Coordinates of C-alpha atoms and ligand atoms in Angstrom, one line a residue:
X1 CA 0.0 0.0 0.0
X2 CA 1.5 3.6 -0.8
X3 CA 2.3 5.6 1.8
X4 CA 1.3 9.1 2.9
X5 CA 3.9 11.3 1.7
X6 CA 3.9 14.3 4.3
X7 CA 5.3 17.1 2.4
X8 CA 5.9 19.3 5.8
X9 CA 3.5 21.9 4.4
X10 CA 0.8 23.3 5.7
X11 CA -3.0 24.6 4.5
X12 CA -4.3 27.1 6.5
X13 CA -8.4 27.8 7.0
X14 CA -9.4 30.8 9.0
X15 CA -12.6 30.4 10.2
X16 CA -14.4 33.0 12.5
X17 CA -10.9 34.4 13.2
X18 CA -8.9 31.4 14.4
X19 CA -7.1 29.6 11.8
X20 CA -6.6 25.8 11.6
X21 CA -4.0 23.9 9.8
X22 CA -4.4 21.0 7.5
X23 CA -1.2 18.9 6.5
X24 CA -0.4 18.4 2.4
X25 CA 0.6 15.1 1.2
X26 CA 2.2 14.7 -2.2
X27 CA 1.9 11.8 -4.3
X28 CA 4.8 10.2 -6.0
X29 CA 4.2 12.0 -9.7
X30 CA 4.2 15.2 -7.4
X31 CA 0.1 15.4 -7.1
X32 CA -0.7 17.4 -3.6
X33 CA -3.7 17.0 -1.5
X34 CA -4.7 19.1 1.5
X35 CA -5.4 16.0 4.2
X36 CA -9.0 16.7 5.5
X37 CA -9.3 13.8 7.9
X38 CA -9.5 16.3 10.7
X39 CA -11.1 19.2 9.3
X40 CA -14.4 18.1 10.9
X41 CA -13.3 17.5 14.2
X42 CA -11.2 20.5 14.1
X43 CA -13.4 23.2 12.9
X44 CA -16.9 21.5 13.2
X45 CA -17.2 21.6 9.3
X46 CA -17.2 19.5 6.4
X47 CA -15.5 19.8 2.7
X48 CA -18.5 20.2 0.2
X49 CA -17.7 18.6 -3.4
X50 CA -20.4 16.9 -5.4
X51 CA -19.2 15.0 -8.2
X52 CA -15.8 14.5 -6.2
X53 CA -14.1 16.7 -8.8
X54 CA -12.2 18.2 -6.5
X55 CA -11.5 15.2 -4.3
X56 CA -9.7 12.4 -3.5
X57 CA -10.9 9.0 -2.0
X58 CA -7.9 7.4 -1.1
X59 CA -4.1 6.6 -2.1
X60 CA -3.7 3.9 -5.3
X61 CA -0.4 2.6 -6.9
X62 CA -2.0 1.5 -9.8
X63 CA -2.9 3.9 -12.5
X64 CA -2.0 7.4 -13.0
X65 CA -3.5 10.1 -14.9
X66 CA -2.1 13.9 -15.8
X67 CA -5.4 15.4 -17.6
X68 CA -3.8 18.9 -18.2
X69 CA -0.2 17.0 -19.9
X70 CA -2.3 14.3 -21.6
X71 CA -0.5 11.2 -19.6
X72 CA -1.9 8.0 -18.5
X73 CA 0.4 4.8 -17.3
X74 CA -0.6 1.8 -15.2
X75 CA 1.9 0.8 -12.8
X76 CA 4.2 3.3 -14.4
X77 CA 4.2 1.9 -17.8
X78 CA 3.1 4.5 -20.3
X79 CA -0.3 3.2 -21.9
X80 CA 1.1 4.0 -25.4
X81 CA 4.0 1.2 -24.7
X82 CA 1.9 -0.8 -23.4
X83 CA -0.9 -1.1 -26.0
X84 CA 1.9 -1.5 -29.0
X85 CA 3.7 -4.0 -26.8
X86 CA 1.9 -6.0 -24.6
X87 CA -1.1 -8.6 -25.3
X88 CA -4.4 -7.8 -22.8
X89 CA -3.4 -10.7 -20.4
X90 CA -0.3 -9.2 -19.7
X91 CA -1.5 -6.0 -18.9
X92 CA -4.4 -7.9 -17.0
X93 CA -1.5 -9.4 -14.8
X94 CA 0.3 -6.3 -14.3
X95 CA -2.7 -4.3 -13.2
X96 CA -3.8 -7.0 -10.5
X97 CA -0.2 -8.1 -10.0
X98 CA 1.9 -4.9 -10.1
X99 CA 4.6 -6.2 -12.3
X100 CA 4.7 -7.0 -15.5
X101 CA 4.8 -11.2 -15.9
X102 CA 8.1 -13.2 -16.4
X103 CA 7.3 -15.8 -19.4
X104 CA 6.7 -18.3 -17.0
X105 CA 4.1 -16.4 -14.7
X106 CA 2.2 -15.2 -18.0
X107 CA 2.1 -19.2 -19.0
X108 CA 0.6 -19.8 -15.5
X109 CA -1.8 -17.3 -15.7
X110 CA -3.1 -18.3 -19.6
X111 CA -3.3 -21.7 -18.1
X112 CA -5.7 -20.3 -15.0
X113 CA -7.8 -18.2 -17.8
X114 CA -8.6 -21.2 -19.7
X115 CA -9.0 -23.6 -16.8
X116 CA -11.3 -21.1 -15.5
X117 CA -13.1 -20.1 -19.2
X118 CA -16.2 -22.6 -18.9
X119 CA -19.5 -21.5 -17.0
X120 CA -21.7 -23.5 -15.0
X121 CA -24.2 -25.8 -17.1
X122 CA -26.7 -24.2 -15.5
X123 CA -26.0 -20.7 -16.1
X124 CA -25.9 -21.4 -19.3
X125 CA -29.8 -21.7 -18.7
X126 CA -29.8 -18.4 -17.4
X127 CA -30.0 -17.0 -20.7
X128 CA -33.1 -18.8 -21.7
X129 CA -35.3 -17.0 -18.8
X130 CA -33.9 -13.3 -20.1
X131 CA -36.9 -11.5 -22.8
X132 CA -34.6 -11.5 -26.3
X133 CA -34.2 -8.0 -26.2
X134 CA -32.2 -7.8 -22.7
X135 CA -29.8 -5.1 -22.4
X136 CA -26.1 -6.8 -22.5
X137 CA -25.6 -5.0 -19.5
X138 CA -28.3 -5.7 -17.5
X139 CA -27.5 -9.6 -18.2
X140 CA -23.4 -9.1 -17.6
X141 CA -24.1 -7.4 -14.4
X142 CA -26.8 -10.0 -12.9
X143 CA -24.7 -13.3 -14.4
X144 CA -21.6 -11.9 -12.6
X145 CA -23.4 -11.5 -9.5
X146 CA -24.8 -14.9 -10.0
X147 CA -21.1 -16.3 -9.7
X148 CA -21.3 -16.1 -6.3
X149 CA -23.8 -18.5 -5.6
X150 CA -21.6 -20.9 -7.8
X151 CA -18.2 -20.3 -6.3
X152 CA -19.4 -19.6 -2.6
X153 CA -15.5 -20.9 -1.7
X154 CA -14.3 -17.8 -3.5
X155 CA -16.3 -15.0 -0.9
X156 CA -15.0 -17.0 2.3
X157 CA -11.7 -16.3 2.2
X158 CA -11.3 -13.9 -0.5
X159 CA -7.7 -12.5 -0.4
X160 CA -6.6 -16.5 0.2
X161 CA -8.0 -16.7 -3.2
X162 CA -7.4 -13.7 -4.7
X163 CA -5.4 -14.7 -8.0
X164 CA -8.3 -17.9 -8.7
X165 CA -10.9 -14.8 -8.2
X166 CA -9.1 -12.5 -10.5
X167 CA -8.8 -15.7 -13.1
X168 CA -11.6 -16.6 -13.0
X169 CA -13.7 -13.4 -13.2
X170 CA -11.6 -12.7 -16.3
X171 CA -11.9 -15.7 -18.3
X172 CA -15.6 -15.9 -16.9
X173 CA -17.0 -12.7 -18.0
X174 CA -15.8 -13.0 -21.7
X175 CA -17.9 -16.3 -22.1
X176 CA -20.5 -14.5 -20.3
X177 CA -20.6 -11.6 -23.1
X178 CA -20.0 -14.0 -25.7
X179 CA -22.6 -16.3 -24.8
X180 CA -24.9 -13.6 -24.4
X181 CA -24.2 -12.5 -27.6
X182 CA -24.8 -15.7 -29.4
X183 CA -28.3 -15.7 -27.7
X184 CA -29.5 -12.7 -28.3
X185 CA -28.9 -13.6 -32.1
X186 CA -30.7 -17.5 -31.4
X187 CA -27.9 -19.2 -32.3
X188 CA -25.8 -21.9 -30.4
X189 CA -23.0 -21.1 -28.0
X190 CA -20.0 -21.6 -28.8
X191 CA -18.1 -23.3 -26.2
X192 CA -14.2 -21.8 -25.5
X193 CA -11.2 -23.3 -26.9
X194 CA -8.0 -24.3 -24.9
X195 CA -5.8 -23.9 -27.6
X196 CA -6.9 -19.7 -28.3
X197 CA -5.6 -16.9 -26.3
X198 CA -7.8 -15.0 -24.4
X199 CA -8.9 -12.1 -27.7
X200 CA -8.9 -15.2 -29.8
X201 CA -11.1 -17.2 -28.2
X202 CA -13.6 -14.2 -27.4
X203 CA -14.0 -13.9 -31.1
X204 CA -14.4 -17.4 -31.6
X205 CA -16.8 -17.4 -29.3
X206 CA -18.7 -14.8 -30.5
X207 CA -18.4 -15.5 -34.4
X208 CA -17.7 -19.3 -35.1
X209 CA -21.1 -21.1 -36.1
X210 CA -21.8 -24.6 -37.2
X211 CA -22.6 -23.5 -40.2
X212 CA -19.3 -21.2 -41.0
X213 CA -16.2 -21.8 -39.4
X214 CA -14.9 -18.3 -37.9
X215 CA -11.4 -17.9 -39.1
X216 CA -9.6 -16.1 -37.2
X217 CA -7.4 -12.9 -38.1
X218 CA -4.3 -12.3 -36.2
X219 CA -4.9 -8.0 -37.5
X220 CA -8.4 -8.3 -35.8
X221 CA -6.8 -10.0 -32.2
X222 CA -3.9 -7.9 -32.2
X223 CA -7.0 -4.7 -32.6
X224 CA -9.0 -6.3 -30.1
X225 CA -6.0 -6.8 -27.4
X226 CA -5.0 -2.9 -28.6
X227 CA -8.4 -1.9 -27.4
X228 CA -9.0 -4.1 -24.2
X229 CA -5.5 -2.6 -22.7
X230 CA -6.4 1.2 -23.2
X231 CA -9.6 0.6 -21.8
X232 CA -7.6 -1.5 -18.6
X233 CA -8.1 1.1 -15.7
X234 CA -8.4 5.1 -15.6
X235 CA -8.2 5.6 -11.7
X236 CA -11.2 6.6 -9.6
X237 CA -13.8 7.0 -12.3
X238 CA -17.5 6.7 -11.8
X239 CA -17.5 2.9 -12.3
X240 CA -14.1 2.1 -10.6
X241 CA -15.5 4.0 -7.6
X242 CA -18.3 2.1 -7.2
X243 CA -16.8 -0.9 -7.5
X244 CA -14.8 0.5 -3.9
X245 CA -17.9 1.8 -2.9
X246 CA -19.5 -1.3 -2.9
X247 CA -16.6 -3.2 -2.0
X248 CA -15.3 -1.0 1.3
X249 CA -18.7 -2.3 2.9
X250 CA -16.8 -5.7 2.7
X251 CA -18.7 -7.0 0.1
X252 CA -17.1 -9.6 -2.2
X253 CA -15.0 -8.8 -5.6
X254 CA -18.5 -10.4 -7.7
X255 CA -21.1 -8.6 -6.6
X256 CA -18.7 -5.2 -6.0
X257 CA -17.7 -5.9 -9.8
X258 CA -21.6 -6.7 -10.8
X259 CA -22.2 -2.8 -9.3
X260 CA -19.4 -1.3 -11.7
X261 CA -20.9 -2.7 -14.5
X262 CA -24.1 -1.2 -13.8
X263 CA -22.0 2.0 -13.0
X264 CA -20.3 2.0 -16.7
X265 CA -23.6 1.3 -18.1
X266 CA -24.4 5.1 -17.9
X267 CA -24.0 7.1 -20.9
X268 CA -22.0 10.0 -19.4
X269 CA -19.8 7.2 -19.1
X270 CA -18.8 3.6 -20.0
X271 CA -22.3 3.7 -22.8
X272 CA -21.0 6.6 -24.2
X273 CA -19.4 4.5 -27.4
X274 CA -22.4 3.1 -27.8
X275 CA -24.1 6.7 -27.9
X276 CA -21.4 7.8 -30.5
X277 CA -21.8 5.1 -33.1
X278 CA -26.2 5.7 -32.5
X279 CA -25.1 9.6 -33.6
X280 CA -22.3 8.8 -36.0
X281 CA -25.2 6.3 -37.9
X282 CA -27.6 9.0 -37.7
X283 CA -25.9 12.0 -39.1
X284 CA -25.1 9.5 -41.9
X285 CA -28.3 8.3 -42.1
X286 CA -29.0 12.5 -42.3
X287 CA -26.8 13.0 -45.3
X288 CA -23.8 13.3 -43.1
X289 CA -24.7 16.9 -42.0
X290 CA -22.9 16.9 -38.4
X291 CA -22.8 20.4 -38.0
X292 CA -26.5 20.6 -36.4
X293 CA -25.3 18.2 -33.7
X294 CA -22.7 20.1 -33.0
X295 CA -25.0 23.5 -32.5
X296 CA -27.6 21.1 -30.9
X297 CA -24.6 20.5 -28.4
X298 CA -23.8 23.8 -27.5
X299 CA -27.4 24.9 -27.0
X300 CA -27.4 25.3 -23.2
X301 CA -31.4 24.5 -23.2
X302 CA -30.4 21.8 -25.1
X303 CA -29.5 18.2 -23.0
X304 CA -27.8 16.7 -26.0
X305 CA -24.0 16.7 -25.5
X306 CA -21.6 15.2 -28.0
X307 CA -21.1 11.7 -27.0
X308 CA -17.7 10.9 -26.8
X309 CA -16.5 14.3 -26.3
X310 CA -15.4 16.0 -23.0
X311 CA -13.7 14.4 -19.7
X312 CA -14.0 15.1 -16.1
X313 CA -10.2 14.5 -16.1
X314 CA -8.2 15.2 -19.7
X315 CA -8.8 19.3 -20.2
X316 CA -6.3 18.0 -23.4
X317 CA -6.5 14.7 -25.8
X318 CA -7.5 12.0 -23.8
X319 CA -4.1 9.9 -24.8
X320 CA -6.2 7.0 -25.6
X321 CA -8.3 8.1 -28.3
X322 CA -5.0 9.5 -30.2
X323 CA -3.9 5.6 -29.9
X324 CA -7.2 4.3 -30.8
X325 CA -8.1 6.9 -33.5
X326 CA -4.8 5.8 -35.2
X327 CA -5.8 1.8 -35.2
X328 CA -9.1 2.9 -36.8
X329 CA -6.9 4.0 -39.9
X330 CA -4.6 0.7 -39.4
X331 CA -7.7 -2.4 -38.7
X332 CA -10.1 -0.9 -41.6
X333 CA -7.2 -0.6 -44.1
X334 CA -6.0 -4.1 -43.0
X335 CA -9.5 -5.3 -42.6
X336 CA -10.2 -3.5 -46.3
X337 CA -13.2 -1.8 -44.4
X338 CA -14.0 1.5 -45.9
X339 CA -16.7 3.0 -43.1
X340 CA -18.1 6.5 -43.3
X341 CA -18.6 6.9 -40.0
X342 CA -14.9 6.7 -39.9
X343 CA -15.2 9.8 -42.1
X344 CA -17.8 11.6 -40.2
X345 CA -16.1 10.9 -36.9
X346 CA -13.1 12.7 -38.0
X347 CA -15.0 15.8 -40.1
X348 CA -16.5 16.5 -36.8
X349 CA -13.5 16.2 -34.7
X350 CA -11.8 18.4 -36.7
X351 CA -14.8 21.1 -36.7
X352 CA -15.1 20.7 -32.8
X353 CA -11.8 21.2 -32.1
X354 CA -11.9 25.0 -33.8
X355 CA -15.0 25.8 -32.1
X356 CA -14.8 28.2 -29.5
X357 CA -17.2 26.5 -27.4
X358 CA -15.4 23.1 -27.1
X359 CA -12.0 24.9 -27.1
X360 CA -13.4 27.4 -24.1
X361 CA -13.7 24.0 -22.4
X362 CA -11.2 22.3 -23.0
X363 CA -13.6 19.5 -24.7
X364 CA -11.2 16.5 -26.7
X365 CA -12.3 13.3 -27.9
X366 CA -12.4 10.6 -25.2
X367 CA -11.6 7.2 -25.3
X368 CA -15.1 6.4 -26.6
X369 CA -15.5 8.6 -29.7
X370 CA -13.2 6.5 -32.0
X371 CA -13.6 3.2 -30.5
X372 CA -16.8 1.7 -31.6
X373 CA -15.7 2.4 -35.1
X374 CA -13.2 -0.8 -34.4
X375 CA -15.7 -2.6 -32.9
X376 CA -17.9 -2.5 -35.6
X377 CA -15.5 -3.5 -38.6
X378 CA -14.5 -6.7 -36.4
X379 CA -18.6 -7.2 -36.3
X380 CA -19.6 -6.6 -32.7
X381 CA -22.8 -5.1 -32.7
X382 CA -23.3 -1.5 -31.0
X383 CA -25.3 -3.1 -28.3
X384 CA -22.2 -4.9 -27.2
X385 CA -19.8 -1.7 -27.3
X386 CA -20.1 -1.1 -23.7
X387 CA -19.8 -4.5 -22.6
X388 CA -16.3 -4.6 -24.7
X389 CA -15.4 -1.7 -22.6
X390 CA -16.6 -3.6 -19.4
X391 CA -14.2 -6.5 -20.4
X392 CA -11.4 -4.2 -20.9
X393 CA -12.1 -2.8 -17.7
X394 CA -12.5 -5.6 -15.4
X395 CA -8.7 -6.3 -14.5
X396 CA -8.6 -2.4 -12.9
X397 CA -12.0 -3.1 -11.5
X398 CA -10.2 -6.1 -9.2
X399 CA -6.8 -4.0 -8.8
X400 CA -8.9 -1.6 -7.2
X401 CA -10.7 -3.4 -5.0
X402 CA -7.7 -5.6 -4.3
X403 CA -5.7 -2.8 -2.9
X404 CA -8.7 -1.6 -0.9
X405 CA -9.1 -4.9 0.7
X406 CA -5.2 -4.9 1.6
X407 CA -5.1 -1.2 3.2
X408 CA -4.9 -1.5 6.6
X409 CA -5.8 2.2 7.1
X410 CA -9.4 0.5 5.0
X411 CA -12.9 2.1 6.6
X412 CA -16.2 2.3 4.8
X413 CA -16.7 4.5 2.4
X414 CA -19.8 6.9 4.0
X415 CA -19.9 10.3 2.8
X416 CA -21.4 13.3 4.6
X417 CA -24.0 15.9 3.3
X418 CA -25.8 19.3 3.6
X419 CA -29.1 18.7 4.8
X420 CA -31.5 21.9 2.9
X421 CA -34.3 20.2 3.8
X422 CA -37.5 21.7 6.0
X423 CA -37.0 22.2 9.4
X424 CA -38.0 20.6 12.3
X425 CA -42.1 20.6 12.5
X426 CA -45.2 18.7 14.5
X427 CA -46.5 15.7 13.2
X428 CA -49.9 16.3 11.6
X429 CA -52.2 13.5 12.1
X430 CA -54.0 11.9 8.8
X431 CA -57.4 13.4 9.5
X432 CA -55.8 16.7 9.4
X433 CA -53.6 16.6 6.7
Ligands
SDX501 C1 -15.7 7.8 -19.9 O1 -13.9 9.4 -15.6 C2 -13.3 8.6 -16.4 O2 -12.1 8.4 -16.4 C3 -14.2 8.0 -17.5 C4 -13.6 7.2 -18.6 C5 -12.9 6.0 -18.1 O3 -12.0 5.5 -18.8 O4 -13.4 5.4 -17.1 O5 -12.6 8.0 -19.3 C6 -14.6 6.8 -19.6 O6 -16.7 7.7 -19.2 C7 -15.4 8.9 -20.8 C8 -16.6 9.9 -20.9 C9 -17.7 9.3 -21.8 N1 -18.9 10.2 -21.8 C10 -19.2 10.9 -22.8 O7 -18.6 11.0 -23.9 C11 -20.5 11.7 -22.6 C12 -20.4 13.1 -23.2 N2 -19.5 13.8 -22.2 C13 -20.1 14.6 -21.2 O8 -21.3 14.2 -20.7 C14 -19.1 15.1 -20.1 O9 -18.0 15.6 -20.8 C15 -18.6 14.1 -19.1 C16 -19.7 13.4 -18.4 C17 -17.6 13.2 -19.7 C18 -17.8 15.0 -18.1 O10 -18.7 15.8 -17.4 P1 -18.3 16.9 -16.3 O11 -16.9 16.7 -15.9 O12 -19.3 16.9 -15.3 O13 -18.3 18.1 -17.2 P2 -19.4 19.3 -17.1 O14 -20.7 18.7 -17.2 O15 -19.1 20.1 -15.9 O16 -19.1 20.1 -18.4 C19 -18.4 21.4 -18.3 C20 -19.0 22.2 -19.5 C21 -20.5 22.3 -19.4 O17 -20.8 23.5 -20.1 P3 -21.1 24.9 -19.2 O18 -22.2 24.5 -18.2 O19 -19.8 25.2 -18.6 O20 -21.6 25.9 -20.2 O21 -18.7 21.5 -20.7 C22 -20.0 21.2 -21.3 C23 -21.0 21.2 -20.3 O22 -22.3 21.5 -20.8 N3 -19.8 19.8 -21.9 C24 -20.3 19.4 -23.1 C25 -19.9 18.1 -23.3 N4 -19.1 17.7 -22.2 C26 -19.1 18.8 -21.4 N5 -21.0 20.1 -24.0 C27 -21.3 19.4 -25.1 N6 -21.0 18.1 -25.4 C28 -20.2 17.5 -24.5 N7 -19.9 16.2 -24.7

């Protein structure tokens, strides 16, 4: 667990004349905080912050994030490194693991994910009870949960278990989303395949049929492990923090992961790329005219916002959607996919980007703008773009609840509030209401 680094300086609040002072602490990239643990009991007041922009729930190790420079590593490997170097287990193992894997750990943990990549029998049935047009999401999140009641072993002790869980969850959520997929569609499962690595057999699963063998591109696994690592972990956002949330009230990795999924379901966040392929397809479906979304966006009596643009975090390029923008250009030409929304996307990237209104707020592409176009020219259907994003996630979903669970210093996570509500009054009885 990272330690508090005291940097010996001190906040100071004045309030009603007497000031109080509030220790910094600086983070290893040089990130200060002013320590508030005391404030209340000092001064007899709370800090008042809704959204959490401007604050911080607790010390990690695990990824960092510079939104005004653009930066984003995990363990302190640069993302960009990572995605052109690395396959999506290995970055899997060094976000739970903290280190990257020697050959033979990497081995040891593809054997785990395959060991692990069958579901129960019957939650295979599970799918037959769910009405054909069930969200992804709202099936992901219930089947995960439903894990628990099939590996009880793995909620008893859970840091005793802690690399089976991780395994497990990872292997088993990618036949969850495939199978759920092949479902929806009517068609048969198709079981996994020992002899695949993890992307491979995902596609497998989702596109081999009785009918027509899926052959499998190397271009399209190398794509899909591209976009699974930049969508590994991004620090406290909404869904990670929910997955602590959930978890601080020591509730087990399945059922704290199952609430982060429902978290990144939300179109402000993780079903954003869904939301940007539903606009990209109608503006070409419009002629291609983007230009009204784009006033429709800055209307401020408007709600519409630009999906995929703008970040609580990046004021700059969100670093990920440089990396994933370029593989759009790489996986179509390889794939000899020619997509106008490709086209569109990039028209009105360029067009936002000079408008005062985005520039005035330092609104960039996120990591969702460009991604579903990738998704889509590999052949997973929009409804499934946030699920991808939930598989790519899940490995910085259990880092984070992993190094919650080992903080000593760990406490529930119970925010305070400002109570504007009516003040105290008699109770009126019903006949005189
Ligand atoms: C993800 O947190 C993470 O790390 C998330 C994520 C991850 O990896 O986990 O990066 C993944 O969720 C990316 C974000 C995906 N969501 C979208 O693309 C939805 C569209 N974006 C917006 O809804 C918005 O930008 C958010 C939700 C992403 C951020 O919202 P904030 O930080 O609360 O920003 P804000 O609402 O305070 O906006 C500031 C201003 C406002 O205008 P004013 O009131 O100052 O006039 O910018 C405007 C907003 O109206 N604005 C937008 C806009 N995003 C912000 N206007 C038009 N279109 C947009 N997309």
């Amino acid at each position: 667990m990272p330690h508090n680094y005291y940097s010996g300086e001190k906040a100071e609040i004045k309030i009603d004349g007497q000031v109080y002072e509030l220790p910094i602490i600086v983070g290893t990239e040089g990130e200060k905080a002013i320590d508030v643990r005391t404030l209340r009991a000092k001064t007899g007041h709370i800090a008042f912050d809704p959204g959490y922009a401007n604050t911080g729930s607790c010390n990690s190790n695990i990824t960092y994030l510079d939104g005004e420079r653009g930066i984003l590593s995990y363990r302190g490997y640069d993302i960009a490194d990572l995605a052109e170097n690395c396959t999506f287990v290995e970055v899997a193992y060094l976000l739970d693991h903290g280190t990257l894997p020697t050959r033979e750990e990497l081995s040891e943990f593809s054997r785990m994910l395959n060991d692990f990549a069958m579901i129960h029998e019957d939650m295979i049935r599970f799918f037959d009870s769910y009405p054909p047009k069930s969200p992804p999401m709202a099936i992901l999140s219930s089947m995960v949960n439903s894990l628990c009641n099939f590996y009880p072993e793995m909620t008893e002790n859970p840091l005793e278990n802690i690399d089976k869980m991780s395994a497990r969850l990872i292997s088993k959520v990618r036949t969850i989303a495939a199978f759920s997929y092949k479902k929806s569609m009517g068609h048969p499962v198709v079981y996994p395949r020992y002899d695949l690595s993890y992307c491979a057999n995902f596609l497998n699963m989702m596109f081999d049929s009785p009918v027509k063998p899926y052959e499998i591109n190397h271009k399209v696994v190398a794509a899909l492990n591209k976009l699974l690592i930049l969508h590994g972990d991004h620090e406290q956002n909404c869904s990670t923090s929910t997955v602590r949330m959930v978890g601080s009230a020591r509730v087990n990795l399945y059922a704290s992961v199952s609430a982060g999924i429902s978290a990144l379901w939300g179109p402000l966040h993780g079903g954003a790329n869904q939301a940007v392929m539903e606009m990209l397809e109608n503006i070409h479906q419009h002629g291609g005219d983007f230009r009204k979304y784009v006033e429709r966006a800055k209307d401020p009596n408007d709600p519409f916002r630009l999906a995929g643009f703008g970040h609580r975090v990046y004021k700059t390029h969100d670093p990920r959607s440089r990396i994933i923008k370029q593989a759009c250009d790489d996986v179509l030409d390889d794939l000899k996919f020619a997509d106008p929304l490709l086209d569109i996307a990039k028209e009105l990237e360029e067009v936002a980007l000079k408008d005062e209104y985005f520039v005035e707020r330092n609104l960039y592409p996120n990591v969702d703008f460009y991604s579903g176009i990738i998704y889509r020219a590999i052949g997973i259907p929009t409804s499934m773009f946030t699920v991808m994003f939930a598989l790519g996630r899940l490995p910085g979903w259990i880092a984070h609840w992993k190094e919650m669970w080992d903080d000593p210093g760990w406490r529930i996570s119970r925010p305070r509030q400002i109570y504007v509500g009516p003040l105290s009054r008699p109770f009126i009885p019903m006949d005189q209401r």
